Amino acid sequence: AVVSTQSGHYGRGKIICIGRNYAKHAKELGNEIPTLPFWFLKPTTCYVQDGGNIIYPEITKNLHHELELGVVIGKKMSKVAKEDVMKHVAGYSITIDVTCRDLQEQCKAERKPWDISKCLDTFCAVGPFIPADKLDPNNVEMVLTVNGNTKQHANTKDMLFDVPTLLEYVNQHLTLLPGDLIQTGTPEGVGPMDRGDTVTVSIPGVSEASFKIV
Amino acid sequence: SSGINAECPLRPGEDGGDIIYPEISTNIHHELELGVIIGKKMSKVPKEDVMSHVAGYSVTIDVTCRDLQEKCKAERKPWSISKCLDTFCAVGAFIPADKLAHNDVEMVLKVNDEERQHVNTKDMLFDVPTLLEYVNRHITLLPGDLVQTGTPDGVGPMVRGDTVYVGIPGVSHASFKIV
């Protein structure tokens, strides 16, 4: 096999986040359902691994969690056709796209890039690496709890654009490299996290990770 | 100072690679920008100390799909599809920090030998130390990170077949082909 699953790549590559990939999440924020995916990037200084701290920034008053299935790339790819994309996937991770919701709304109102709301240190919380053969990306149950209370609970079958569609779409524009992570969008139930909270993300029976908000 | 480390494969005056004109745009623009290269890890560093973390500079182009950027703004979406495609950060050779005064750098951009942008960094609204301190409040910066410090006026289109030249007169220049 040519797919590299070296753990040395995991948690190192650029992060591509998909926006609005679940219908109920689009609606809960008052957005239209998209006809095409859209994406944005997070820098590698966003990574925080299982057991680490998510830093509540001074510049926000409304830090939100967004539960997302992460796809880890194992083989360099550029303009790969949809039927071939999955051969380039090394595995998965259960993740949080940490977001300053108030600053994001301000960026949208001012027609500015979203980066200040999405790209701060520790804003990509990632669970352990899950090898590709352990999951069917179209049927992954995911749960997010805050202090033990379930806030988000979904299955990836509800995605508007499935993982192969997303990978082909992003890869038309951006070369993907081993270690790159695609966060594939959040279901509904996004909400605030406060300093002192413990946030847990899981794929029941497969993987779990916890983070403290500091 | 110790700990400063940076590398760039391009030597001053060497031709750079190709900038790829993407199929999804009909209006690719050049934006001439002074690049600042970080040499030492920094997090929430105060302004008076930021410059000791800088390894050097590069004369760069922020390549932009102007049509897609306007669409992103109208739809209140991130700008990424207009700014982040392969080859959209064209960089000239590494210039060590002691070779330039960051607030007095003359830069030129030409397309097919025709001058399009010409500026001095003294015209920046926020100077390099101010920019570095501001960004570093929110994001840790690491050796090798590049900060593109904004473009002056004169942005305009590049088309397939064009040769784009960027230069800091007397110090550094590089050329790129649009394909």
Coordinates of C-alpha atoms in Angstrom, one line a residue:
Chain A
A1 CA 0.0 0.0 0.0
V2 CA 1.2 3.5 -0.7
V3 CA -0.7 5.3 2.0
S4 CA 1.5 6.5 4.7
T5 CA 0.1 6.2 8.2
Q6 CA 3.2 7.3 10.0
S7 CA 2.1 9.0 13.2
G8 CA 4.9 11.5 12.6
H9 CA 2.7 13.2 10.0
Y10 CA -0.4 13.4 12.2
G11 CA -1.0 16.8 13.8
R12 CA 1.6 18.6 11.6
G13 CA -0.1 19.6 8.3
K14 CA -2.3 22.5 7.2
I15 CA -5.9 22.4 8.4
I16 CA -8.7 22.9 5.9
C17 CA -12.2 23.4 7.5
I18 CA -15.4 22.9 5.6
G19 CA -18.2 25.4 6.3
R20 CA -21.9 24.5 6.4
N21 CA -22.0 20.8 5.7
Y22 CA -25.1 19.9 7.8
A23 CA -28.5 21.3 7.0
K24 CA -29.7 21.9 10.6
H25 CA -26.4 23.7 11.4
A26 CA -26.9 26.1 8.5
K27 CA -30.4 26.8 9.8
E28 CA -29.4 27.3 13.4
L29 CA -27.1 30.1 12.5
G30 CA -29.6 31.6 10.0
N31 CA -27.6 30.7 6.9
E32 CA -28.7 29.4 3.6
I33 CA -28.0 25.8 2.6
P34 CA -25.1 25.9 0.2
T35 CA -25.0 24.4 -3.3
L36 CA -21.2 24.1 -3.1
P37 CA -18.9 23.5 -0.2
F38 CA -16.7 26.4 1.1
W39 CA -13.6 26.1 3.1
F40 CA -11.1 28.1 5.1
L41 CA -7.7 27.4 6.6
K42 CA -6.3 27.2 10.1
P43 CA -2.5 27.4 10.8
T44 CA -0.7 24.6 12.4
T45 CA -0.4 26.6 15.7
C46 CA -4.1 25.7 16.2
Y47 CA -3.4 22.1 17.0
V48 CA -4.1 20.9 20.6
Q49 CA -4.0 17.2 21.3
D50 CA -6.2 15.0 23.5
G51 CA -5.7 16.1 27.2
G52 CA -4.5 19.6 26.3
N53 CA -6.0 23.0 27.1
I54 CA -8.1 25.1 24.8
I55 CA -7.2 28.8 25.5
Y56 CA -10.2 31.1 25.9
P57 CA -8.9 34.3 24.2
E58 CA -9.1 37.7 25.8
I59 CA -10.7 39.2 22.7
T60 CA -13.9 37.2 22.7
K61 CA -17.0 36.9 24.9
N62 CA -18.5 33.9 23.1
L63 CA -16.3 30.9 22.5
H64 CA -18.1 28.1 20.7
H65 CA -17.5 24.4 20.1
E66 CA -18.1 22.8 16.7
L67 CA -17.9 19.0 16.6
E68 CA -16.3 17.7 13.3
L69 CA -15.0 14.5 11.8
G70 CA -11.4 15.1 10.8
V71 CA -9.9 13.3 7.8
V72 CA -6.1 12.9 7.8
I73 CA -4.3 12.8 4.4
G74 CA -1.7 10.1 3.9
K75 CA -0.5 10.6 0.3
K76 CA 0.2 13.8 -1.7
M77 CA -2.7 14.6 -3.9
S78 CA -3.5 17.2 -6.6
K79 CA -6.7 17.4 -8.6
V80 CA -7.5 13.7 -7.8
A81 CA -10.8 12.4 -9.2
K82 CA -13.5 11.5 -6.7
E83 CA -13.2 7.7 -7.3
D84 CA -9.6 7.8 -6.3
V85 CA -9.5 10.2 -3.3
M86 CA -10.1 7.7 -0.5
K87 CA -6.9 5.9 -1.4
H88 CA -5.0 9.0 -0.2
V89 CA -6.6 9.0 3.2
A90 CA -4.5 7.8 6.1
G91 CA -7.2 8.0 8.7
Y92 CA -9.5 10.1 10.9
S93 CA -9.7 12.0 14.1
I94 CA -12.6 13.3 16.2
T95 CA -12.1 17.1 16.5
I96 CA -13.4 20.5 17.6
D97 CA -13.4 23.6 15.3
V98 CA -13.1 26.2 18.1
T99 CA -14.7 29.5 17.1
C100 CA -15.2 33.0 18.5
R101 CA -18.8 33.3 17.5
D102 CA -19.1 37.1 18.2
L103 CA -15.9 37.9 16.2
Q104 CA -17.2 35.7 13.3
E105 CA -20.4 37.6 13.2
Q106 CA -18.4 40.9 13.2
C107 CA -16.2 39.6 10.3
K108 CA -19.3 38.7 8.3
A109 CA -20.9 42.0 8.9
E110 CA -17.7 43.8 7.9
R111 CA -17.2 41.5 4.9
K112 CA -13.7 40.6 6.2
P113 CA -11.9 37.3 6.4
W114 CA -12.9 35.0 9.3
D115 CA -9.4 34.2 10.5
I116 CA -9.5 36.1 13.8
S117 CA -12.5 34.0 14.8
K118 CA -11.1 30.6 13.7
C119 CA -7.3 30.6 13.7
L120 CA -6.1 31.4 17.2
D121 CA -3.7 29.2 19.1
T122 CA -5.4 25.9 20.2
F123 CA -8.4 26.4 17.9
C124 CA -8.1 22.9 16.4
A125 CA -8.6 20.3 19.1
V126 CA -7.9 16.8 17.8
G127 CA -8.5 13.3 19.2
P128 CA -6.1 10.4 18.6
F129 CA -5.3 9.2 15.1
I130 CA -7.8 6.5 13.9
P131 CA -6.5 4.3 10.9
A132 CA -8.7 4.5 7.8
D133 CA -9.9 1.0 7.9
K134 CA -11.5 1.5 11.3
L135 CA -14.3 3.8 10.1
D136 CA -16.8 4.1 7.3
P137 CA -16.8 7.9 6.9
N138 CA -20.4 7.9 5.7
N139 CA -21.7 6.3 9.0
V140 CA -19.8 7.8 11.9
E141 CA -21.7 8.6 15.1
M142 CA -20.1 11.6 17.0
V143 CA -20.9 13.1 20.4
L144 CA -19.7 16.3 22.1
T145 CA -20.3 16.9 25.8
V146 CA -19.6 19.9 28.0
N147 CA -19.1 19.0 31.7
G148 CA -20.8 15.7 31.0
N149 CA -23.9 17.2 29.3
T150 CA -24.5 16.2 25.7
K151 CA -24.5 19.2 23.4
Q152 CA -24.0 17.7 19.9
H153 CA -24.9 14.2 18.7
A154 CA -24.9 13.4 15.0
N155 CA -24.0 10.9 12.3
T156 CA -22.0 11.8 9.3
K157 CA -24.7 10.3 7.1
D158 CA -26.3 13.7 7.5
M159 CA -23.5 15.6 5.7
L160 CA -24.7 17.6 2.7
F161 CA -21.5 16.8 0.9
D162 CA -19.8 13.5 1.7
V163 CA -16.1 13.0 2.4
P164 CA -15.1 12.0 -1.2
T165 CA -17.0 14.9 -2.6
L166 CA -15.3 17.3 -0.1
L167 CA -11.9 15.9 -0.9
E168 CA -12.3 16.1 -4.6
Y169 CA -13.7 19.7 -4.4
V170 CA -10.9 21.0 -2.1
N171 CA -8.2 19.2 -4.1
Q172 CA -9.2 20.9 -7.3
H173 CA -7.8 24.1 -5.8
L174 CA -5.2 23.0 -3.2
T175 CA -2.6 20.3 -3.2
L176 CA -3.0 18.2 -0.1
L177 CA 0.0 16.7 1.6
P178 CA 0.5 13.8 4.2
G179 CA -0.5 15.1 7.6
D180 CA -3.0 17.7 6.2
L181 CA -6.3 17.6 8.1
I182 CA -9.8 18.3 6.7
Q183 CA -12.4 19.2 9.3
T184 CA -15.6 18.2 7.5
G185 CA -18.1 20.5 9.1
T186 CA -20.3 20.6 12.2
P187 CA -23.8 19.4 12.9
E188 CA -26.3 21.5 14.8
G189 CA -26.0 22.1 18.6
V190 CA -23.0 24.5 18.5
G191 CA -22.8 26.5 21.7
P192 CA -20.6 28.3 24.2
M193 CA -17.8 26.9 26.3
D194 CA -16.5 28.8 29.4
R195 CA -13.2 28.9 31.3
G196 CA -13.1 25.9 33.6
D197 CA -15.3 23.7 31.4
T198 CA -14.3 20.2 30.3
V199 CA -15.2 19.3 26.7
T200 CA -15.2 15.7 25.5
V201 CA -15.6 14.5 21.9
S202 CA -16.1 10.9 21.0
I203 CA -16.9 8.3 18.3
P204 CA -18.7 5.8 20.6
G205 CA -16.8 2.6 20.8
V206 CA -13.9 3.9 18.7
S207 CA -12.3 7.0 20.1
E208 CA -12.5 9.7 22.7
A209 CA -10.7 12.9 23.7
S210 CA -11.1 15.6 26.4
F211 CA -9.9 19.2 26.6
K212 CA -10.1 21.8 29.4
I213 CA -11.0 25.4 28.6
V214 CA -8.5 27.8 30.3
Chain B
S1 CA 21.3 36.7 17.8
S2 CA 21.3 33.0 18.7
G3 CA 18.3 30.9 17.7
I4 CA 17.6 32.8 14.5
N5 CA 17.5 30.4 11.6
A6 CA 15.9 30.7 8.2
E7 CA 16.5 29.3 4.8
C8 CA 15.2 29.9 1.3
P9 CA 16.2 28.0 -1.9
L10 CA 16.0 31.1 -4.1
R11 CA 19.1 33.4 -4.5
P12 CA 18.7 37.1 -5.3
G13 CA 17.9 37.6 -9.0
E14 CA 17.1 34.0 -9.6
D15 CA 14.0 33.2 -11.5
G16 CA 11.2 31.8 -9.4
G17 CA 8.7 29.2 -10.4
D18 CA 5.4 29.5 -12.2
I19 CA 2.3 31.1 -10.8
I20 CA -0.7 29.0 -11.8
Y21 CA -3.7 30.9 -13.3
P22 CA -6.6 28.9 -11.8
E23 CA -9.5 27.7 -14.0
I24 CA -12.1 29.1 -11.5
S25 CA -11.1 32.8 -11.9
T26 CA -11.2 35.3 -14.7
N27 CA -9.4 38.1 -12.9
I28 CA -6.1 37.2 -11.2
H29 CA -4.4 40.1 -9.6
H30 CA -0.9 40.9 -8.3
E31 CA -0.3 42.5 -4.9
L32 CA 3.3 43.6 -4.1
E33 CA 4.1 43.1 -0.4
L34 CA 7.2 43.2 1.8
G35 CA 7.5 39.8 3.5
V36 CA 8.9 39.5 7.1
I37 CA 10.4 36.1 8.0
I38 CA 10.3 35.0 11.6
G39 CA 13.5 33.5 13.0
K40 CA 12.6 32.8 16.6
K41 CA 9.4 31.4 18.3
M42 CA 7.3 34.2 19.7
S43 CA 4.0 34.5 21.6
K44 CA 2.5 37.7 22.9
V45 CA 5.8 39.6 22.5
P46 CA 5.6 43.3 23.2
K47 CA 6.4 45.7 20.4
E48 CA 9.8 46.8 21.7
D49 CA 11.0 43.2 21.5
V50 CA 9.4 41.9 18.3
M51 CA 12.2 42.9 15.8
S52 CA 14.8 40.7 17.7
H53 CA 12.7 37.7 16.5
V54 CA 12.9 38.6 12.8
A55 CA 15.3 36.6 10.7
G56 CA 14.9 38.7 7.5
Y57 CA 12.7 39.7 4.6
S58 CA 11.6 38.8 1.1
V59 CA 9.9 40.7 -1.7
T60 CA 6.7 38.9 -2.4
I61 CA 3.4 38.8 -4.3
D62 CA 0.0 38.1 -2.6
V63 CA -1.7 36.5 -5.7
T64 CA -5.4 37.0 -5.5
C65 CA -8.5 36.0 -7.5
R66 CA -10.1 39.5 -7.4
D67 CA -13.5 38.3 -8.8
L68 CA -13.8 35.5 -6.3
Q69 CA -12.8 37.8 -3.5
E70 CA -15.6 40.2 -4.3
K71 CA -18.0 37.2 -4.4
C72 CA -16.8 36.0 -0.9
K73 CA -17.3 39.5 0.5
A74 CA -20.8 39.8 -1.0
E75 CA -21.7 36.4 0.4
R76 CA -20.0 37.1 3.8
K77 CA -17.8 34.0 3.4
P78 CA -14.2 33.5 4.1
W79 CA -11.8 34.8 1.5
S80 CA -9.7 31.6 1.3
I81 CA -10.7 30.5 -2.2
S82 CA -9.5 33.8 -3.5
K83 CA -6.2 33.9 -1.7
C84 CA -5.0 30.3 -0.8
L85 CA -4.6 28.4 -4.0
D86 CA -1.4 26.6 -5.0
T87 CA 1.4 29.1 -6.0
F88 CA -0.5 32.1 -4.5
C89 CA 2.5 33.3 -2.4
A90 CA 5.4 34.1 -4.7
V91 CA 8.5 34.8 -2.7
G92 CA 11.9 36.3 -3.7
A93 CA 15.2 35.3 -2.1
F94 CA 15.8 35.6 1.7
I95 CA 17.3 38.9 2.7
P96 CA 19.0 38.9 6.1
A97 CA 17.5 41.4 8.6
D98 CA 20.4 43.7 8.9
K99 CA 20.3 44.5 5.1
L100 CA 17.0 46.5 5.3
A101 CA 15.4 49.2 7.4
H102 CA 11.8 47.9 7.5
N103 CA 10.2 51.3 7.4
D104 CA 12.3 52.6 4.4
V105 CA 12.1 49.8 1.8
E106 CA 11.5 50.8 -1.9
M107 CA 9.7 48.0 -3.8
V108 CA 8.7 47.7 -7.5
L109 CA 6.5 45.3 -9.4
K110 CA 6.4 45.1 -13.2
V111 CA 4.4 43.0 -15.6
N112 CA 6.2 42.3 -18.9
D113 CA 8.6 45.1 -18.0
E114 CA 5.8 47.7 -17.5
E115 CA 5.9 49.2 -14.0
R116 CA 2.6 48.6 -12.1
Q117 CA 3.4 49.1 -8.5
H118 CA 6.1 51.3 -6.9
V119 CA 6.1 52.2 -3.2
N120 CA 8.2 52.8 -0.1
T121 CA 7.1 51.0 3.1
K122 CA 7.2 54.3 5.0
D123 CA 3.7 54.6 3.6
M124 CA 2.4 51.7 5.7
L125 CA -0.5 52.5 8.0
F126 CA 0.8 50.1 10.6
D127 CA 4.5 49.6 10.6
V128 CA 6.2 46.2 10.9
P129 CA 6.7 46.2 14.7
T130 CA 3.0 47.2 15.2
L131 CA 1.8 44.4 12.8
L132 CA 4.0 41.8 14.5
E133 CA 2.8 42.7 18.0
Y134 CA -0.8 42.7 16.9
V135 CA -0.7 39.3 15.1
N136 CA 1.4 37.8 17.9
R137 CA -1.3 38.6 20.5
H138 CA -3.5 36.0 18.9
I139 CA -1.2 33.6 17.1
T140 CA 2.2 32.1 18.1
L141 CA 4.7 32.7 15.4
L142 CA 7.4 30.1 14.5
P143 CA 10.8 30.2 12.7
G144 CA 10.0 30.2 9.0
D145 CA 6.6 31.8 9.3
L146 CA 6.1 34.6 6.8
V147 CA 4.1 37.8 7.4
Q148 CA 3.1 39.6 4.2
T149 CA 2.7 43.2 5.2
G150 CA 0.1 44.5 2.8
T151 CA 0.1 45.9 -0.7
P152 CA 0.2 49.6 -1.9
D153 CA -2.0 50.9 -4.7
G154 CA -1.6 49.8 -8.3
V155 CA -2.9 46.2 -8.0
G156 CA -4.0 44.9 -11.3
P157 CA -4.5 41.8 -13.5
M158 CA -1.9 39.3 -14.7
V159 CA -2.8 36.9 -17.6
R160 CA -1.3 33.6 -18.8
G161 CA 2.0 34.2 -20.5
D162 CA 2.9 37.3 -18.5
T163 CA 6.3 37.6 -16.7
V164 CA 6.0 39.4 -13.3
Y165 CA 9.1 41.0 -11.7
V166 CA 9.3 42.1 -8.1
G167 CA 12.3 44.0 -6.7
I168 CA 13.9 46.0 -3.9
P169 CA 16.2 48.2 -6.0
G170 CA 19.9 47.4 -5.3
V171 CA 19.0 44.5 -2.9
S172 CA 16.9 41.7 -4.4
H173 CA 14.7 40.8 -7.3
A174 CA 12.8 37.8 -8.7
S175 CA 10.7 36.9 -11.7
F176 CA 7.7 34.6 -12.1
K177 CA 5.8 33.4 -15.1
I178 CA 2.0 33.1 -15.2
V179 CA 1.0 29.8 -16.7

